Amino acid sequence: MSRRGFTGVKQPDFDAMTGKHTHAACRIDQLAKALYGELYRAGLDTSPALRIRELAQRVGKQAGDLRRRQTLLREMEHQRSTFGFSTAAGSFVAMPDGLESACGLLAADAALLAAGGDARALAELQKYARDAGNADFVKAFLGRLGAKGVTELPGSLGAQLVEARENGDLASVNHLATQGRQALTLLSTALARGTDPRNPAYAGDGFLRALADEGRAEHTAGDVSYTGYQAQALLWRAHNGRPPFSERFAEIVGRDVIVHEKQRYADGWPASEIIGLSKVPMFDLAGALGLGGLLGRTAADAHTVVDDLLHTTRFNRHAAHALLDHTPAGWDRSVLSHLLTTRPSAFGHTGHRRIQQTLIAGTTGRDATSTRLAAEMTKVLADQIRGCLGKAPDGNAR
Amino acid sequence: MADLDREAMRAVVERVQRLSDEHWWALDPSCRLIAGDAWVGPAGTRFGADVHADQRELRDMLAKAVHSAKAKLASLPDKS
């Protein structure tokens, strides 16, 4: 084999085998029925017929796998995702050994095409919704897509929606919104699995760091320029909590989002030519482009990148801890304290629901970290209201 | 049902033998194509092993059915 994890298929023999095996499954099934009748009527032991019936089912399943692989092979050839190699045994077309890996590559190629504006490829992504739970699929999918592809699919969908809306093309807007949401859900589920070290689909710390790098980088799609995190935030927001984003994700990406926003906030936003991107705080791409709920699973309210991040930590206490119970290098306070003191005015743009949910996830457990965070939260809040609720000179509360 | 006479049982043996003959080679094309490297690599190798095992089992079961029918025929008293 020329590459590990790859399988070689020789044509037209593979197609012939698929056809023959499908035919064999059907014949053996009929044999089982006929033989059972003969044996039963003659008062003989029917177990050979019963064993042959089970065999027919196995052969039927093998034939189904062969047909599925054949279909994938055709699609891969269509998308030019295959490569050939030759050995003494003949010329082969290579494809991933596992069917799910092959699906993952195909889905990633469709996602890359969809990011390039291919509507058919976007529609095709729906086929893979059920595969997002399979580790081999997720590994191949994220591996081919890369952190850049993960970032740019939501970015491009946002830009395509803006363009369709500006052109008054309502059919395209509806199409992009519906299929875009499904694509984001698929990608979001894959991302939650692929960034969890406890999940067999884990893509490694390097992938998480690449997500952070792409998150900070500037990207363009059509006329739209955006910061990577604004696009990734649409994936976090599309998440349904099953499985939750991991603690490791919160450590590498989550903490960086908070630090990045504070840096942007402190420096002032760089002059931006794009109206809507020049606001504090950093809105996610749907918010920045005024897409309302078109790409989100929730209602039309605007979200900031930090709101969307806090959506990922509300499902997992350990992730909430990893984010809140951390003091970034060079900071004089924890992320929890920052969110409660420096940032509240930013939450004022979009409401406090997200921070509340993450605070509940992070402070209501019976473990030591939850207890400590709860105490820290109480102290921060007490410090904040001390100014309002001081003692009057007569000793009574003001 | 089990009390067939020799004539009827002889017909059963013939029909079971015919089913066996007709299906003896049912998996042979798949076995030959996989042996001819239609599909190489780990999954292909597993498939090849499975298909050969399937073919052995199919033939074992067909032989068993024919054998049991013949044995029953031999056990029936000759009326003539």
Tab-separated table of C-alpha atoms in Angstrom:
chain	number	residue	atom	x	y	z
A	1	MET	CA	0.000	0.000	0.000
A	2	SER	CA	1.246	3.430	-0.815
A	3	ARG	CA	-0.355	5.149	2.167
A	4	ARG	CA	-1.334	3.961	5.620
A	5	GLY	CA	-5.051	3.705	6.243
A	6	PHE	CA	-5.748	3.611	2.543
A	7	THR	CA	-7.273	0.905	0.469
A	8	GLY	CA	-6.696	0.215	-3.205
A	9	VAL	CA	-9.491	-0.629	-5.581
A	10	LYS	CA	-8.925	-2.145	-9.021
A	11	GLN	CA	-11.470	-1.419	-11.733
A	12	PRO	CA	-13.511	-2.789	-13.372
A	13	ASP	CA	-13.001	-5.756	-11.027
A	14	PHE	CA	-14.325	-3.956	-7.959
A	15	ASP	CA	-17.541	-2.958	-9.702
A	16	ALA	CA	-17.922	-6.509	-11.011
A	17	MET	CA	-17.395	-7.915	-7.520
A	18	THR	CA	-19.963	-5.534	-6.060
A	19	GLY	CA	-22.527	-6.636	-8.624
A	20	LYS	CA	-21.747	-10.349	-8.217
A	21	HIS	CA	-21.841	-10.164	-4.447
A	22	THR	CA	-25.184	-8.345	-4.445
A	23	HIS	CA	-26.574	-11.005	-6.747
A	24	ALA	CA	-25.112	-13.769	-4.549
A	25	ALA	CA	-26.767	-12.324	-1.431
A	26	CYS	CA	-30.119	-12.446	-3.163
A	27	ARG	CA	-29.630	-16.018	-4.425
A	28	ILE	CA	-28.446	-17.338	-1.079
A	29	ASP	CA	-31.478	-15.792	0.592
A	30	GLN	CA	-33.782	-17.603	-1.842
A	31	LEU	CA	-31.790	-20.789	-1.312
A	32	ALA	CA	-32.329	-20.540	2.457
A	33	LYS	CA	-36.100	-20.305	1.976
A	34	ALA	CA	-36.301	-23.162	-0.535
A	35	LEU	CA	-34.010	-25.424	1.494
A	36	TYR	CA	-35.917	-24.738	4.688
A	37	GLY	CA	-39.133	-25.837	2.958
A	38	GLU	CA	-37.585	-29.074	1.710
A	39	LEU	CA	-35.975	-30.012	5.012
A	40	TYR	CA	-38.994	-29.082	7.078
A	41	ARG	CA	-41.468	-31.004	4.915
A	42	ALA	CA	-39.234	-34.068	4.950
A	43	GLY	CA	-38.963	-33.914	8.735
A	44	LEU	CA	-35.235	-33.262	8.566
A	45	ASP	CA	-33.027	-31.016	10.691
A	46	THR	CA	-33.631	-27.461	9.396
A	47	SER	CA	-30.486	-25.993	10.956
A	48	PRO	CA	-28.489	-25.957	7.674
A	49	ALA	CA	-31.198	-23.745	6.127
A	50	LEU	CA	-31.271	-21.487	9.191
A	51	ARG	CA	-27.490	-21.102	9.115
A	52	ILE	CA	-27.688	-20.293	5.390
A	53	ARG	CA	-30.324	-17.653	6.127
A	54	GLU	CA	-27.955	-15.973	8.599
A	55	LEU	CA	-25.204	-16.268	6.016
A	56	ALA	CA	-27.451	-14.564	3.449
A	57	GLN	CA	-27.914	-11.658	5.847
A	58	ARG	CA	-24.149	-11.328	6.343
A	59	VAL	CA	-23.497	-11.467	2.610
A	60	GLY	CA	-26.270	-8.900	2.102
A	61	LYS	CA	-24.561	-6.578	4.555
A	62	GLN	CA	-21.179	-7.099	2.863
A	63	ALA	CA	-22.796	-6.330	-0.488
A	64	GLY	CA	-24.346	-3.169	1.006
A	65	ASP	CA	-20.902	-2.055	2.208
A	66	LEU	CA	-19.439	-2.746	-1.238
A	67	ARG	CA	-22.174	-0.666	-2.884
A	68	ARG	CA	-21.645	2.163	-0.420
A	69	ARG	CA	-17.912	2.105	-1.112
A	70	GLN	CA	-18.616	2.027	-4.837
A	71	THR	CA	-20.832	5.121	-4.533
A	72	LEU	CA	-18.208	6.924	-2.466
A	73	LEU	CA	-15.531	5.984	-4.961
A	74	ARG	CA	-17.594	7.490	-7.790
A	75	GLU	CA	-18.165	10.676	-5.797
A	76	MET	CA	-14.482	10.893	-4.913
A	77	GLU	CA	-13.514	10.455	-8.539
A	78	HIS	CA	-16.055	13.113	-9.433
A	79	GLN	CA	-14.506	15.472	-6.890
A	80	ARG	CA	-11.014	14.338	-7.903
A	81	SER	CA	-10.321	13.268	-4.306
A	82	THR	CA	-8.718	9.994	-5.328
A	83	PHE	CA	-5.224	9.160	-6.425
A	84	GLY	CA	-3.961	6.192	-8.307
A	85	PHE	CA	-1.022	3.874	-7.774
A	86	SER	CA	0.354	0.869	-9.540
A	87	THR	CA	1.862	-2.338	-8.233
A	88	ALA	CA	2.762	-5.669	-9.787
A	89	ALA	CA	-0.876	-6.654	-9.178
A	90	GLY	CA	-2.195	-3.861	-11.395
A	91	SER	CA	-3.389	-0.260	-11.242
A	92	PHE	CA	-5.400	0.807	-8.241
A	93	VAL	CA	-7.444	3.784	-7.164
A	94	ALA	CA	-6.759	4.677	-3.538
A	95	MET	CA	-9.413	5.621	-1.047
A	96	PRO	CA	-9.558	5.574	2.757
A	97	ASP	CA	-9.732	2.078	4.156
A	98	GLY	CA	-12.698	2.897	6.359
A	99	LEU	CA	-15.979	3.930	4.806
A	100	GLU	CA	-16.508	6.614	7.447
A	101	SER	CA	-13.103	8.126	6.720
A	102	ALA	CA	-13.973	8.210	3.035
A	103	CYS	CA	-17.215	9.990	3.919
A	104	GLY	CA	-15.274	12.453	6.068
A	105	LEU	CA	-12.993	13.369	3.162
A	106	LEU	CA	-15.951	13.775	0.830
A	107	ALA	CA	-17.803	15.934	3.341
A	108	ALA	CA	-14.722	18.121	3.827
A	109	ASP	CA	-14.343	18.557	0.077
A	110	ALA	CA	-18.022	19.480	-0.159
A	111	ALA	CA	-17.556	21.992	2.680
A	112	LEU	CA	-14.572	23.564	0.922
A	113	LEU	CA	-16.576	23.847	-2.293
A	114	ALA	CA	-19.543	25.267	-0.360
A	115	ALA	CA	-17.222	27.878	1.128
A	116	GLY	CA	-16.320	28.767	-2.442
A	117	GLY	CA	-19.984	29.446	-3.184
A	118	ASP	CA	-21.005	26.079	-4.647
A	119	ALA	CA	-24.702	25.708	-3.746
A	120	ARG	CA	-24.847	22.062	-4.803
A	121	ALA	CA	-21.959	21.169	-2.501
A	122	LEU	CA	-23.659	22.982	0.375
A	123	ALA	CA	-26.805	20.934	-0.211
A	124	GLU	CA	-24.694	17.783	-0.335
A	125	LEU	CA	-23.363	18.405	3.166
A	126	GLN	CA	-26.778	17.526	4.584
A	127	LYS	CA	-26.146	13.911	3.673
A	128	TYR	CA	-23.494	13.683	6.343
A	129	ALA	CA	-25.537	14.921	9.313
A	130	ARG	CA	-25.727	11.427	10.803
A	131	ASP	CA	-22.003	10.811	10.354
A	132	ALA	CA	-20.951	13.629	12.684
A	133	GLY	CA	-21.099	11.186	15.589
A	134	ASN	CA	-18.537	8.848	14.065
A	135	ALA	CA	-14.931	9.350	15.170
A	136	ASP	CA	-13.374	8.211	11.886
A	137	PHE	CA	-15.647	10.560	9.972
A	138	VAL	CA	-14.822	13.504	12.236
A	139	LYS	CA	-11.070	12.839	12.081
A	140	ALA	CA	-11.020	12.709	8.293
A	141	PHE	CA	-13.441	15.638	8.005
A	142	LEU	CA	-11.569	18.025	10.309
A	143	GLY	CA	-8.203	16.762	9.107
A	144	ARG	CA	-8.968	17.664	5.506
A	145	LEU	CA	-10.830	20.887	6.348
A	146	GLY	CA	-8.162	22.200	8.733
A	147	ALA	CA	-8.662	25.057	11.188
A	148	LYS	CA	-8.733	27.486	8.272
A	149	GLY	CA	-11.544	25.620	6.519
A	150	VAL	CA	-13.457	25.337	9.798
A	151	THR	CA	-13.214	29.113	10.190
A	152	GLU	CA	-13.943	30.054	6.609
A	153	LEU	CA	-17.066	27.982	5.956
A	154	PRO	CA	-19.204	30.033	8.385
A	155	GLY	CA	-17.423	33.188	7.213
A	156	SER	CA	-18.211	32.475	3.593
A	157	LEU	CA	-21.823	31.503	4.335
A	158	GLY	CA	-22.262	34.862	6.074
A	159	ALA	CA	-20.780	36.730	3.113
A	160	GLN	CA	-22.895	34.756	0.628
A	161	LEU	CA	-26.020	35.621	2.623
A	162	VAL	CA	-25.170	39.317	2.604
A	163	GLU	CA	-24.612	39.242	-1.128
A	164	ALA	CA	-27.864	37.358	-1.813
A	165	ARG	CA	-29.752	39.804	0.371
A	166	GLU	CA	-28.202	42.814	-1.331
A	167	ASN	CA	-29.197	41.357	-4.691
A	168	GLY	CA	-32.746	40.897	-3.430
A	169	ASP	CA	-32.427	37.192	-4.167
A	170	LEU	CA	-34.826	35.850	-1.536
A	171	ALA	CA	-34.759	32.301	-2.840
A	172	SER	CA	-30.985	32.179	-2.348
A	173	VAL	CA	-31.300	33.794	1.070
A	174	ASN	CA	-33.721	31.083	2.193
A	175	HIS	CA	-31.654	28.330	0.631
A	176	LEU	CA	-28.410	29.583	2.173
A	177	ALA	CA	-29.988	30.144	5.573
A	178	THR	CA	-31.621	26.712	5.801
A	179	GLN	CA	-28.739	24.699	4.420
A	180	GLY	CA	-26.178	26.947	6.051
A	181	ARG	CA	-27.672	26.289	9.489
A	182	GLN	CA	-27.499	22.549	8.851
A	183	ALA	CA	-23.912	22.814	7.681
A	184	LEU	CA	-22.983	24.820	10.778
A	185	THR	CA	-24.647	22.235	13.025
A	186	LEU	CA	-22.700	19.435	11.360
A	187	LEU	CA	-19.449	21.343	11.673
A	188	SER	CA	-20.230	22.345	15.251
A	189	THR	CA	-20.888	18.761	16.352
A	190	ALA	CA	-17.741	17.581	14.596
A	191	LEU	CA	-15.760	20.393	16.218
A	192	ALA	CA	-16.975	19.571	19.746
A	193	ARG	CA	-15.881	15.951	19.258
A	194	GLY	CA	-12.638	16.710	17.482
A	195	THR	CA	-11.501	19.132	20.205
A	196	ASP	CA	-12.172	16.833	23.164
A	197	PRO	CA	-9.113	14.818	24.245
A	198	ARG	CA	-11.429	12.202	25.748
A	199	ASN	CA	-13.166	11.664	22.418
A	200	PRO	CA	-11.662	9.141	19.961
A	201	ALA	CA	-12.105	11.813	17.261
A	202	TYR	CA	-9.661	14.189	19.037
A	203	ALA	CA	-7.623	16.069	16.454
A	204	GLY	CA	-4.868	17.055	18.931
A	205	ASP	CA	-3.706	20.175	20.773
A	206	GLY	CA	-2.079	21.386	17.552
A	207	PHE	CA	-5.504	21.628	15.935
A	208	LEU	CA	-6.825	23.636	18.897
A	209	ARG	CA	-3.888	26.022	18.667
A	210	ALA	CA	-4.468	26.339	14.926
A	211	LEU	CA	-8.091	27.247	15.672
A	212	ALA	CA	-6.863	30.019	17.965
A	213	ASP	CA	-4.413	31.241	15.312
A	214	GLU	CA	-7.128	31.277	12.657
A	215	GLY	CA	-9.459	32.865	15.185
A	216	ARG	CA	-7.159	35.854	15.582
A	217	ALA	CA	-6.340	36.102	11.869
A	218	GLU	CA	-8.203	38.366	9.483
A	219	HIS	CA	-10.116	36.637	6.708
A	220	THR	CA	-12.010	37.837	3.675
A	221	ALA	CA	-14.942	36.368	1.787
A	222	GLY	CA	-16.230	38.385	-1.119
A	223	ASP	CA	-16.596	41.968	0.105
A	224	VAL	CA	-16.617	40.982	3.746
A	225	SER	CA	-13.564	41.103	6.003
A	226	TYR	CA	-13.802	39.521	9.406
A	227	THR	CA	-11.775	38.249	12.319
A	228	GLY	CA	-11.679	34.451	12.462
A	229	TYR	CA	-13.287	34.250	15.894
A	230	GLN	CA	-16.324	36.115	14.588
A	231	ALA	CA	-16.918	33.253	12.168
A	232	GLN	CA	-15.984	30.440	14.564
A	233	ALA	CA	-18.457	31.950	17.033
A	234	LEU	CA	-21.287	30.940	14.675
A	235	LEU	CA	-20.223	27.325	15.172
A	236	TRP	CA	-20.166	27.682	18.952
A	237	ARG	CA	-23.594	29.275	18.823
A	238	ALA	CA	-24.952	26.474	16.621
A	239	HIS	CA	-23.959	23.935	19.241
A	240	ASN	CA	-26.604	21.897	21.018
A	241	GLY	CA	-24.439	20.732	23.913
A	242	ARG	CA	-24.214	17.093	22.784
A	243	PRO	CA	-21.450	16.348	23.403
A	244	PRO	CA	-20.335	19.498	25.208
A	245	PHE	CA	-17.214	21.373	24.193
A	246	SER	CA	-14.343	20.159	26.339
A	247	GLU	CA	-12.288	21.664	29.096
A	248	ARG	CA	-9.288	21.573	26.753
A	249	PHE	CA	-11.200	23.642	24.213
A	250	ALA	CA	-11.943	26.207	26.925
A	251	GLU	CA	-8.268	26.222	27.958
A	252	ILE	CA	-6.780	26.772	24.520
A	253	VAL	CA	-9.452	28.528	22.473
A	254	GLY	CA	-11.843	29.890	25.120
A	255	ARG	CA	-9.224	31.688	27.192
A	256	ASP	CA	-7.645	33.117	24.054
A	257	VAL	CA	-10.992	34.539	22.934
A	258	ILE	CA	-11.323	36.445	26.217
A	259	VAL	CA	-7.745	37.733	26.045
A	260	HIS	CA	-8.118	38.646	22.388
A	261	GLU	CA	-11.298	40.606	22.974
A	262	LYS	CA	-9.756	42.495	25.871
A	263	GLN	CA	-6.727	43.380	23.729
A	264	ARG	CA	-9.010	44.660	20.991
A	265	TYR	CA	-11.091	46.500	23.561
A	266	ALA	CA	-8.065	48.081	25.193
A	267	ASP	CA	-6.410	49.129	21.987
A	268	GLY	CA	-9.618	50.464	20.561
A	269	TRP	CA	-10.911	48.835	17.437
A	270	PRO	CA	-8.666	49.347	14.454
A	271	ALA	CA	-10.226	51.629	11.903
A	272	SER	CA	-12.442	49.350	9.904
A	273	GLU	CA	-13.931	50.144	6.556
A	274	ILE	CA	-16.786	47.788	7.168
A	275	ILE	CA	-19.701	49.381	8.899
A	276	GLY	CA	-20.841	47.313	11.822
A	277	LEU	CA	-17.480	45.769	12.608
A	278	SER	CA	-16.237	48.859	14.387
A	279	LYS	CA	-18.275	48.355	17.520
A	280	VAL	CA	-17.257	47.321	20.949
A	281	PRO	CA	-17.748	44.536	21.855
A	282	MET	CA	-16.825	42.159	19.051
A	283	PHE	CA	-20.046	40.863	17.526
A	284	ASP	CA	-20.143	37.472	15.935
A	285	LEU	CA	-20.363	37.507	12.153
A	286	ALA	CA	-24.155	37.174	12.103
A	287	GLY	CA	-24.413	40.148	14.435
A	288	ALA	CA	-21.776	42.169	12.583
A	289	LEU	CA	-23.436	41.566	9.212
A	290	GLY	CA	-26.936	42.132	10.566
A	291	LEU	CA	-28.037	38.650	9.584
A	292	GLY	CA	-30.318	38.322	12.582
A	293	GLY	CA	-31.228	34.698	13.185
A	294	LEU	CA	-30.526	33.593	9.607
A	295	LEU	CA	-27.511	31.512	10.561
A	296	GLY	CA	-28.269	30.833	14.208
A	297	ARG	CA	-30.374	28.270	15.949
A	298	THR	CA	-31.692	30.896	18.332
A	299	ALA	CA	-33.816	33.969	17.786
A	300	ALA	CA	-32.747	37.042	15.928
A	301	ASP	CA	-30.970	38.822	18.808
A	302	ALA	CA	-27.394	39.874	18.160
A	303	HIS	CA	-24.646	37.895	19.832
A	304	THR	CA	-21.096	38.808	20.617
A	305	VAL	CA	-18.221	36.407	20.179
A	306	VAL	CA	-17.967	36.141	23.968
A	307	ASP	CA	-21.714	35.366	24.266
A	308	ASP	CA	-21.245	32.516	21.821
A	309	LEU	CA	-18.177	31.278	23.660
A	310	LEU	CA	-20.114	31.284	26.934
A	311	HIS	CA	-22.744	29.174	25.181
A	312	THR	CA	-20.115	26.418	24.803
A	313	THR	CA	-19.149	26.473	28.475
A	314	ARG	CA	-22.664	26.349	29.912
A	315	PHE	CA	-22.979	22.621	29.151
A	316	ASN	CA	-19.845	21.503	30.963
A	317	ARG	CA	-18.857	22.536	34.483
A	318	HIS	CA	-15.213	21.612	33.907
A	319	ALA	CA	-15.091	23.764	30.789
A	320	ALA	CA	-16.712	26.617	32.710
A	321	HIS	CA	-14.044	26.230	35.394
A	322	ALA	CA	-11.236	26.129	32.836
A	323	LEU	CA	-12.462	29.439	31.471
A	324	LEU	CA	-13.524	31.312	34.631
A	325	ASP	CA	-10.920	30.059	37.106
A	326	HIS	CA	-7.932	31.297	35.165
A	327	THR	CA	-5.819	34.431	35.281
A	328	PRO	CA	-4.275	35.098	31.858
A	329	ALA	CA	-0.579	35.997	31.749
A	330	GLY	CA	-0.067	39.651	32.617
A	331	TRP	CA	-3.551	40.110	34.050
A	332	ASP	CA	-4.292	41.252	37.607
A	333	ARG	CA	-7.588	39.382	37.803
A	334	SER	CA	-9.225	36.141	36.819
A	335	VAL	CA	-11.437	35.734	33.772
A	336	LEU	CA	-14.394	35.460	36.165
A	337	SER	CA	-13.520	38.768	37.746
A	338	HIS	CA	-12.921	40.347	34.322
A	339	LEU	CA	-16.333	39.219	33.090
A	340	LEU	CA	-17.966	40.669	36.216
A	341	THR	CA	-16.048	43.923	36.419
A	342	THR	CA	-14.431	45.104	33.186
A	343	ARG	CA	-16.847	43.610	30.746
A	344	PRO	CA	-20.413	44.149	32.037
A	345	SER	CA	-20.928	47.166	29.814
A	346	ALA	CA	-20.176	44.931	26.837
A	347	PHE	CA	-22.776	42.407	27.980
A	348	GLY	CA	-25.170	45.333	28.025
A	349	HIS	CA	-25.212	45.232	24.208
A	350	THR	CA	-26.691	41.776	24.017
A	351	GLY	CA	-28.040	40.877	27.427
A	352	HIS	CA	-26.640	38.862	30.302
A	353	ARG	CA	-28.220	35.496	29.656
A	354	ARG	CA	-25.029	33.751	28.462
A	355	ILE	CA	-22.845	34.876	31.331
A	356	GLN	CA	-25.557	33.861	33.766
A	357	GLN	CA	-25.740	30.346	32.354
A	358	THR	CA	-21.990	29.880	32.460
A	359	LEU	CA	-21.835	31.290	35.989
A	360	ILE	CA	-24.491	28.795	37.032
A	361	ALA	CA	-22.520	25.962	35.391
A	362	GLY	CA	-19.279	27.103	37.012
A	363	THR	CA	-20.328	28.045	40.534
A	364	THR	CA	-23.115	25.737	41.632
A	365	GLY	CA	-21.235	22.421	41.862
A	366	ARG	CA	-20.292	20.912	45.236
A	367	ASP	CA	-16.623	20.679	44.280
A	368	ALA	CA	-13.871	22.927	45.602
A	369	THR	CA	-13.449	24.946	42.399
A	370	SER	CA	-17.161	25.739	42.177
A	371	THR	CA	-17.173	26.817	45.815
A	372	ARG	CA	-14.108	29.015	45.354
A	373	LEU	CA	-15.546	30.628	42.198
A	374	ALA	CA	-18.857	31.228	44.000
A	375	ALA	CA	-16.963	32.976	46.830
A	376	GLU	CA	-14.956	35.035	44.337
A	377	MET	CA	-18.116	36.027	42.512
A	378	THR	CA	-19.782	37.072	45.766
A	379	LYS	CA	-16.757	39.172	46.731
A	380	VAL	CA	-16.570	40.891	43.339
A	381	LEU	CA	-20.248	41.692	43.401
A	382	ALA	CA	-20.060	42.883	47.022
A	383	ASP	CA	-17.175	45.200	46.104
A	384	GLN	CA	-19.211	46.577	43.245
A	385	ILE	CA	-22.281	47.371	45.307
A	386	ARG	CA	-20.360	48.674	48.319
A	387	GLY	CA	-20.276	52.060	46.639
A	388	CYS	CA	-24.036	52.117	46.355
A	389	LEU	CA	-24.855	50.591	49.727
A	390	GLY	CA	-22.550	52.282	52.169
A	391	LYS	CA	-23.358	53.295	55.742
A	392	ALA	CA	-24.863	56.680	56.313
A	393	PRO	CA	-23.222	58.847	59.052
A	394	ASP	CA	-25.979	57.808	61.420
A	395	GLY	CA	-24.979	54.172	61.045
A	396	ASN	CA	-27.972	53.051	59.018
A	397	ALA	CA	-27.685	51.550	55.568
A	398	ARG	CA	-28.082	54.131	52.831
B	1	MET	CA	-45.226	-34.889	7.289
B	2	ALA	CA	-42.178	-36.846	8.266
B	3	ASP	CA	-43.629	-40.097	7.019
B	4	LEU	CA	-42.677	-39.865	3.380
B	5	ASP	CA	-42.424	-42.999	1.377
B	6	ARG	CA	-39.212	-43.866	-0.430
B	7	GLU	CA	-40.401	-42.388	-3.692
B	8	ALA	CA	-41.235	-39.035	-2.140
B	9	MET	CA	-37.997	-39.067	-0.161
B	10	ARG	CA	-35.997	-39.844	-3.272
B	11	ALA	CA	-37.551	-36.746	-4.852
B	12	VAL	CA	-36.583	-34.683	-1.772
B	13	VAL	CA	-32.997	-35.899	-2.074
B	14	GLU	CA	-32.954	-34.929	-5.730
B	15	ARG	CA	-34.328	-31.454	-5.066
B	16	VAL	CA	-31.948	-30.806	-2.172
B	17	GLN	CA	-29.064	-32.069	-4.279
B	18	ARG	CA	-30.147	-29.733	-7.085
B	19	LEU	CA	-30.332	-26.744	-4.705
B	20	SER	CA	-26.838	-27.650	-3.527
B	21	ASP	CA	-25.488	-27.958	-7.062
B	22	GLU	CA	-27.087	-24.709	-8.179
B	23	HIS	CA	-25.722	-22.708	-5.247
B	24	TRP	CA	-22.378	-24.446	-4.704
B	25	TRP	CA	-20.630	-21.723	-6.701
B	26	ALA	CA	-22.768	-18.762	-5.560
B	27	LEU	CA	-19.860	-17.031	-3.820
B	28	ASP	CA	-17.204	-18.167	-6.237
B	29	PRO	CA	-17.160	-14.975	-8.383
B	30	SER	CA	-16.605	-12.802	-5.280
B	31	CYS	CA	-13.892	-15.177	-4.043
B	32	ARG	CA	-12.116	-15.167	-7.392
B	33	LEU	CA	-12.299	-11.383	-7.811
B	34	ILE	CA	-11.006	-10.671	-4.305
B	35	ALA	CA	-8.265	-13.288	-4.762
B	36	GLY	CA	-7.393	-11.400	-7.958
B	37	ASP	CA	-6.798	-8.211	-5.902
B	38	ALA	CA	-9.980	-6.322	-6.872
B	39	TRP	CA	-9.620	-4.662	-3.485
B	40	VAL	CA	-6.363	-4.491	-1.531
B	41	GLY	CA	-5.566	-3.012	1.869
B	42	PRO	CA	-6.797	-3.857	5.381
B	43	ALA	CA	-10.538	-3.641	4.702
B	44	GLY	CA	-10.187	-5.554	1.448
B	45	THR	CA	-8.162	-8.272	3.181
B	46	ARG	CA	-10.855	-8.590	5.863
B	47	PHE	CA	-13.524	-8.810	3.192
B	48	GLY	CA	-11.566	-11.527	1.394
B	49	ALA	CA	-11.227	-13.591	4.578
B	50	ASP	CA	-14.941	-13.162	5.323
B	51	VAL	CA	-16.027	-14.164	1.837
B	52	HIS	CA	-13.872	-17.282	1.813
B	53	ALA	CA	-15.234	-18.253	5.234
B	54	ASP	CA	-18.762	-17.585	3.932
B	55	GLN	CA	-18.145	-19.875	0.992
B	56	ARG	CA	-16.844	-22.661	3.249
B	57	GLU	CA	-19.886	-22.344	5.490
B	58	LEU	CA	-22.290	-22.314	2.561
B	59	ARG	CA	-20.769	-25.521	1.191
B	60	ASP	CA	-20.660	-27.181	4.620
B	61	MET	CA	-24.351	-26.460	5.140
B	62	LEU	CA	-25.318	-27.621	1.655
B	63	ALA	CA	-23.342	-30.866	2.166
B	64	LYS	CA	-24.971	-31.350	5.544
B	65	ALA	CA	-28.468	-30.915	4.106
B	66	VAL	CA	-27.774	-33.367	1.258
B	67	HIS	CA	-26.218	-35.834	3.667
B	68	SER	CA	-29.170	-35.750	6.065
B	69	ALA	CA	-31.664	-36.219	3.217
B	70	LYS	CA	-29.683	-39.172	1.831
B	71	ALA	CA	-29.358	-40.706	5.290
B	72	LYS	CA	-33.089	-40.521	5.776
B	73	LEU	CA	-33.736	-42.124	2.386
B	74	ALA	CA	-31.341	-44.965	3.245
B	75	SER	CA	-33.131	-45.550	6.535
B	76	LEU	CA	-36.550	-46.017	4.909
B	77	PRO	CA	-37.665	-49.660	4.369
B	78	ASP	CA	-37.732	-50.754	0.749
B	79	LYS	CA	-41.416	-51.536	0.003
B	80	SER	CA	-40.850	-53.246	-3.316
